[in-house]
Amino acid sequence: MISTTSNRVLELQQVGKVYRNGTIALQDANLAIAPGEFVSLVGASGCGKSTILRLIAGLGQPSTGNIHWDRPEQAQDLAFVFQDAALMPWATVLDNVRLPLTLNKTKPNQARATAQDVINLVGLAGFESAYPRELSGGMRMRVSIARSLVTTPQVLLMDEPFGALDEMTRSKLNSDLLHLWQQKRWTVVFVTHNIYEAVYLSQRVVVMAPRPGRIHAEIPIDAPYPRDEDFRTSPEYINHCRAVAAQLHTAMQDAESL
Amino acid sequence: MISTTSNRVLELQQVGKVYRNGTIALQDANLAIAPGEFVSLVGASGCGKSTILRLIAGLGQPSTGNIHWDRPEQAQDLAFVFQDAALMPWATVLDNVRLPLTLNKTKPNQARATAQDVINLVGLAGFESAYPRELSGGMRMRVSIARSLVTTPQVLLMDEPFGALDEMTRSKLNSDLLHLWQQKRWTVVFVTHNIYEAVYLSQRVVVMAPRPGRIHAEIPIDAPYPRDEDFRTSPEYINHCRAVAAQLHTAMQDAESL
Amino acid sequence: GQSPDPAASDAPTAKTLDQVTYGTNWYAQAEHGGFYQAVATGIYEEHGLDVTIQMGGPQTNGTQLLMSGTLDFFMGYATDVIKGVEEGIPKITVAAMFQKDPQVLIAHPDQGIESLADLKGRPIYVSAAANNTYWPFLKSKYGFTDDQKRPYNFTVGPFLADKNVAQQGYLSSEPLKIEQEGGFEPVVLLLADSGYNPYATTIETRREIVESNPDLVQRFVDASIKGWYSYLENPEPGNALIQEANPEMSSEQIAYGIAKLKEHGILLSGDALEQGIGVMTAERWQDFFEFMVGAGVFKADTDYTQAFTLDFIGKPLG
Amino acid sequence: MPTSQKTAPRPTPTPAPRLMQTSDPTAWQRLRSPEVLAPIVVGICILVAWELFVRITGLPPYLLPGPLLVLKTLGEEWNTLLPSLLITLQITICAFLAAVVSGLFIAVLFSQSKWIERSFFPYAVILQTTPIAAIAPLIIMWMRNNTFGALVVCAWIVAFFPIVSNTTLGLNSVDHNLANLFKLYNASRWQTLWYLRLPSALPYFLGGLKISGGLSLIGAVVAEFVAGTGGAKAGLAYQILMSSYNLQIPRMFAALLLITLSGVGIFVLLTILSNTLLKHWHESAIKLEN
Amino acid sequence: MPTSQKTAPRPTPTPAPRLMQTSDPTAWQRLRSPEVLAPIVVGICILVAWELFVRITGLPPYLLPGPLLVLKTLGEEWNTLLPSLLITLQITICAFLAAVVSGLFIAVLFSQSKWIERSFFPYAVILQTTPIAAIAPLIIMWMRNNTFGALVVCAWIVAFFPIVSNTTLGLNSVDHNLANLFKLYNASRWQTLWYLRLPSALPYFLGGLKISGGLSLIGAVVAEFVAGTGGAKAGLAYQILMSSYNLQIPRMFAALLLITLSGVGIFVLLTILSNTLLKHWHESAIKLEN
Ligand SMILES: Nc1ncnc2c1ncn2[C@@H]1O[C@H](COP(=O)(O)OP(=O)(O)OP(=O)(O)O)[C@@H](O)[C@H]1O
Ligand SMILES: Nc1ncnc2c1ncn2[C@@H]1O[C@H](COP(=O)(O)OP(=O)(O)OP(=O)(O)O)[C@@H](O)[C@H]1O
Ligand SMILES: [Mg+2]
Ligand SMILES: [Mg+2]
């Protein structure tokens, strides 16, 4: 474990989650996240990744165990990219993106400028006044990403943010995200299905096992930052990816044998 | 071109699409698809992939050009996996999956059995009576995939069906899909952001360029079927992937230089 | 309407008129003529009163308006005030303008109908209010039954459309409309001629006013009676006010109404011939009460004498 | 190469992921649950405040009777008021059912084509904005000796429009993706209606029902005001009118109370219906769960 | 290695992707557009059928006048009917605005806590189900010399409930994902209300307006029936009553026609408002586009 109890933003302690209909989405999950850490969650579809993120964000209570925040005020300072874009259909791209700034009462001028910056970042310049229904699926997701980047939160939770994007946009946004992360020292918890992405981005990859969802393994990725495109072709990178894939494999087999 | 005019299911002839708000989503697209062909579309986010699928499906009219079906009745016999799951929130998984059978008046018993088969195929056995809101993002997408596989259409249109799935589920479904395709001789038009997936699955990869959306290149993948996991590690496969990546790259650069 | 200030009412001067509101039971018409006349000709003013006449309507509830102080005097009816006694409502009749209730039943001619008894068994359009006024009278005296009732909405069209039916009416209004629209003279049967004898178009007020300010009541009664005499003589000023309040009231209609009031002695008949307009007698109240007890409208042990006072009538007009 | 890996201990096998049963409260527990108690407490508070108001201001009962007096009167007059209540409820229910069926039918018709909707929707408003009092004589004439029928027609007119309006809105609020899906599978008009449009419209339709439920009740009352004949088959409106003519104001309030309680009852029933039908999927009926 | 590649010719450069202008029809073109013509044609057909019916059956005008006669009468009586119409419309508009403001306010209050909603919503029904005729004297008493005020209060009571009911439904139909988003960003109650709940409720609210628009009109008419005004400040209800007593049925129908037309007008205005507010995003107002 990288984080010790004295050096963590938050810690999941024996967290379990049972939904009202009886589905056991998560069982006995233990996970500590250090300040400024970049952690990825990978795992089969339906293994509880989104559930963990939502619990961390305080959207819903764990059924068992608890989530301990080192400084409770940090639990209030989050950004979240939901798995589906979750845009307000009645608001333009610009209004959707600047929503967090509107909510924290940033001055309109400044909010507009900041929002415009992140809109440019995700490549949606020119679509500021479009409504969500006029956007393609990937563009909608990018609006959602832009919205999460418009503030500077303590903890950034991202649920498959780049799943709907083409490889090029995706790797551009990957580097942009890493860049921002290094610059702003966010703590990032990142869900992805893309092992390469997980390894490329994070300091630690958490592999989850399904049915019931639980944490199967944690794999530290101890390559230094900044990581550039060369890293993506390095044998070290390939090895890490293989290790994650292997753990994913055993996690799934475990589940099937249960 | 693989398909000749005498051997095709449908052909897009100089097709353009301008949405009501003035966005030029597609310009002068020409594309012929042969019977039983597996064609993938790749391209930047927002370059008109979904638009092409929708036009093929007859959901909306091209603004210019036209879509020629060899046998017009085939235009009526389609299945479509939308980019978002598009499930009926008031219906259970089972009811959502068997909807196409309900609509074509299949006998209830048979419909139920067929639906159960595809539900098992996508790994959702046990969730038949769950409602969409009780499912994870990936599970919802799998319901949508199951729904498209429950009938045996002439043409199957899939818009990033596996984007929200983990690598393992994805590659399982990849092989399942190929299997079904070979068995039933569907014509498949498949949108994906995953170059590897596109190359692995299809006979031809169509690369699109953005702003305005148009067809940039067509790359035949002339490896024989059945393709197994070994194919994924063959140098031939890697080369095809490189070629697609390169074309994608120039397509994007073209667009930026415009 | 404001309750009069007792100090001012003792010695009325031209400047300090008592504000009084009188509520009628309907839109302005000839049957209200005396009151409008008293306003128009300044009779009320001579009696130190500044009277506002507030029209009633089909669904206004005058008693509640009177008791809540919105009205000071209200155009009442004999059954209503006795019901008030039964319910412990302290209102009281101080004068009765109409010796005869102008309530009529109307039938088509050449249907062989000459008296109320002939209407037995026929469908009759009656309003809901009839259920505790003349309908029990008809039931008990002529054996009418409830299944004859059809809901009357104060329009004569349905009557005209069906020769077989009869309807209720007001002596001074519906017969004229039927003549005008139907082109025939209907059979008009005045209930008062058949023994139905409640006082109508009365002046009611709160008991508390009678006790605390009898002078005000006396002045209002006197002036109203004078108004009626004046109206029967020359209705022009009153009519002008009526038509102002109710522009849809035609002059022809008013003239017909006045003619009928006179022809049937609605104001001036019986006791009024000797004692003048407004008069009431204890005997007649008793007579009416007892008959309606028989018809099941009132409880026999009701102290109906609480419903009226003879203190303000039958005197020389001040 | 990954240097250190930590693998969590394998969990004790669980037979199936969907095991735990959420306990279903019994009807009795539900009755004592705060959801039921809260409105009752509020109701009692209102009644107490009303009683106090009447006592403190000394308002005489013929202006505004206190709730105790009204309840007492209700008890005394129960034998005459109950049959009237039943008749009013009969009319209400008939009118309501007629409004539901016809409203749904018209809304479905409207949803079949923008043309039909555009051409006829404005005229549906006419039914809503015509004063019943004015056309009651015509209705009474048409229905001749069928007073009950005439009353139902009047009440139906009052209750009809909200259902049409809300349902039409609902039928037009179909998710575009799903509409495309149905188009793609060549769903017939009826199939689209049955499997897509009607379920989509359900929350709006049920909202319309909640409005129309009360309106059919008040429609039944108003209808009787203008078209009722009283007598043995008299409804509550007749009782109100008679109490008002007889100046039995507490009795009138007792009748009003019955109407009001029926209205609240209808509303509660429709709310329960609505929650039952929507509980699996519509945001208005499910609690936010994460 | 890919064997054959076909690269499409580079397109002629287009300056910007969003260029083409969809032409906006002028107001005049819109007036002649089929959307406006269709209902008018239907209206004319109805009138013709009505006229024919009256002529063929030979119904006397005092039972059901034909539309030509009604129009003629309307022309003749215009001078007396117009002022009355204006007064009725005044009451309607005041009552409608009051209903909108209060309905919105109450619905917002309800949406703030399930407790408030559960405790008080059933009692909002009371307003809807109380016959105005029965409580009018109380209202008149409270409003003393303000007849206009009393009329507005009566009409408001009639129009109030649909807005509360529909808006509450809308405020409760917020997308759960968005609700989570707002929770996450620590949005205050007011912010959640303003930026999330109210926009989500808009389609429902506007649906409520369409219902309440007509109801305030009919409420204004009914109010006049129960609160009784005449003379110079008389509204259309008075004209209807008097025409009916005087058996000027064509005149009564002329007044009814005015009410009906006002009702249709209010409905059309609210529909336009609704389409304008929702045209960018809600399914009910946008045509399916692919
Ligand atoms: N209904 C619509 N109205 C207006 N513009 C639209 C509409 N749908 C799509 N567009 C625009 O058309 C363009 C192409 O959209 P399309 O959905 O076809 O993209 P895509 O290739 O599927 O992208 P993605 O990979 O992000 O899904 C985009 O610029 C989008 O903004
Ligand atoms: N609101 C809910 N009610 C009931 N069950 C739920 C709910 N949300 C999720 N689940 C169940 O909990 C389990 C975990 O869901 P979760 O969304 O966390 O999965 P995930 O790991 O994010 O999957 P994916 O990669 O497909 O998004 C799934 O089996 C799902 O069916
Ligand atoms: Mg998820
Ligand atoms: Mg797309």
Tab-separated table of C-alpha atoms in Angstrom, chain A residues 27-122:
chain	number	residue	atom	x	y	z
A	27	GLN	CA	-18.489	-6.248	-0.379
A	28	ASP	CA	-15.804	-5.539	2.202
A	29	ALA	CA	-13.930	-3.008	0.117
A	30	ASN	CA	-10.819	-1.520	1.693
A	31	LEU	CA	-9.054	1.242	-0.132
A	32	ALA	CA	-6.944	4.152	1.024
A	33	ILE	CA	-6.139	7.008	-1.281
A	34	ALA	CA	-3.222	9.352	-0.669
A	35	PRO	CA	-3.379	13.093	-1.284
A	36	GLY	CA	-2.498	13.883	-4.861
A	37	GLU	CA	-2.609	10.284	-5.894
A	38	PHE	CA	-3.859	9.091	-9.279
A	39	VAL	CA	-5.680	5.795	-8.808
A	40	SER	CA	-7.468	3.833	-11.492
A	41	LEU	CA	-10.207	1.275	-11.005
A	42	VAL	CA	-10.582	-1.476	-13.542
A	43	GLY	CA	-12.871	-4.464	-13.519
A	44	ALA	CA	-15.639	-6.290	-15.276
A	45	SER	CA	-18.843	-4.534	-16.178
A	46	GLY	CA	-21.120	-4.455	-13.175
A	47	CYS	CA	-18.440	-5.112	-10.571
A	48	GLY	CA	-19.139	-1.997	-8.552
A	49	LYS	CA	-16.729	0.613	-9.903
A	50	SER	CA	-19.352	3.287	-10.280
A	51	THR	CA	-20.749	2.306	-6.938
A	52	ILE	CA	-17.401	2.984	-5.269
A	53	LEU	CA	-17.124	6.376	-6.920
A	54	ARG	CA	-20.613	7.319	-5.888
A	55	LEU	CA	-19.980	6.252	-2.320
A	56	ILE	CA	-16.788	8.289	-2.221
A	57	ALA	CA	-18.711	11.272	-3.559
A	58	GLY	CA	-21.224	10.876	-0.755
A	59	LEU	CA	-24.029	10.025	-3.154
A	60	GLY	CA	-25.565	7.283	-1.102
A	61	GLN	CA	-24.466	5.655	2.110
A	62	PRO	CA	-22.467	2.435	2.425
A	63	SER	CA	-24.578	-0.417	3.760
A	64	THR	CA	-21.698	-1.674	5.859
A	65	GLY	CA	-18.325	-0.252	6.828
A	66	ASN	CA	-17.540	3.375	6.430
A	67	ILE	CA	-15.644	5.928	4.468
A	68	HIS	CA	-13.197	7.946	6.443
A	69	TRP	CA	-12.090	11.359	5.229
A	70	ASP	CA	-8.987	12.792	6.759
A	71	ARG	CA	-10.267	16.304	6.523
A	72	PRO	CA	-14.031	16.186	6.255
A	73	GLU	CA	-14.192	19.467	4.364
A	74	GLN	CA	-12.460	17.751	1.469
A	75	ALA	CA	-15.437	15.461	1.105
A	76	GLN	CA	-17.274	18.570	0.001
A	77	ASP	CA	-14.809	19.615	-2.645
A	78	LEU	CA	-15.167	17.133	-5.458
A	79	ALA	CA	-15.726	16.947	-9.144
A	80	PHE	CA	-17.327	13.959	-10.816
A	81	VAL	CA	-17.552	12.848	-14.425
A	82	PHE	CA	-20.522	10.519	-14.472
A	83	GLN	CA	-20.583	7.472	-16.669
A	84	ASP	CA	-23.306	9.052	-18.768
A	85	ALA	CA	-22.856	12.681	-19.606
A	86	ALA	CA	-25.614	13.948	-17.263
A	87	LEU	CA	-26.062	17.250	-19.049
A	88	MET	CA	-28.918	19.625	-18.512
A	89	PRO	CA	-30.907	19.346	-21.746
A	90	TRP	CA	-32.244	22.876	-21.384
A	91	ALA	CA	-28.829	24.521	-21.139
A	92	THR	CA	-26.291	25.251	-23.826
A	93	VAL	CA	-22.821	23.747	-23.803
A	94	LEU	CA	-21.451	26.883	-22.216
A	95	ASP	CA	-24.069	26.921	-19.494
A	96	ASN	CA	-23.557	23.252	-18.807
A	97	VAL	CA	-19.823	23.670	-18.516
A	98	ARG	CA	-19.917	26.679	-16.264
A	99	LEU	CA	-22.548	25.222	-13.958
A	100	PRO	CA	-20.054	24.443	-11.144
A	101	LEU	CA	-18.805	28.014	-11.316
A	102	THR	CA	-22.332	29.369	-11.271
A	103	LEU	CA	-23.020	27.238	-8.240
A	104	ASN	CA	-19.951	28.417	-6.363
A	105	LYS	CA	-20.791	32.012	-7.271
A	106	THR	CA	-17.766	32.800	-9.388
A	107	LYS	CA	-18.054	36.169	-11.086
A	108	PRO	CA	-19.828	35.799	-14.432
A	109	ASN	CA	-16.991	37.222	-16.501
A	110	GLN	CA	-14.398	35.027	-14.934
A	111	ALA	CA	-16.686	31.997	-15.101
A	112	ARG	CA	-17.219	32.586	-18.775
A	113	ALA	CA	-13.523	32.833	-19.469
A	114	THR	CA	-12.657	29.738	-17.455
A	115	ALA	CA	-15.445	27.782	-19.086
A	116	GLN	CA	-14.293	28.861	-22.504
A	117	ASP	CA	-10.796	27.621	-21.714
A	118	VAL	CA	-11.911	24.114	-20.840
A	119	ILE	CA	-14.318	24.053	-23.778
A	120	ASN	CA	-11.336	24.773	-26.003
A	121	LEU	CA	-9.348	22.145	-24.169
A	122	VAL	CA	-11.856	19.409	-24.981
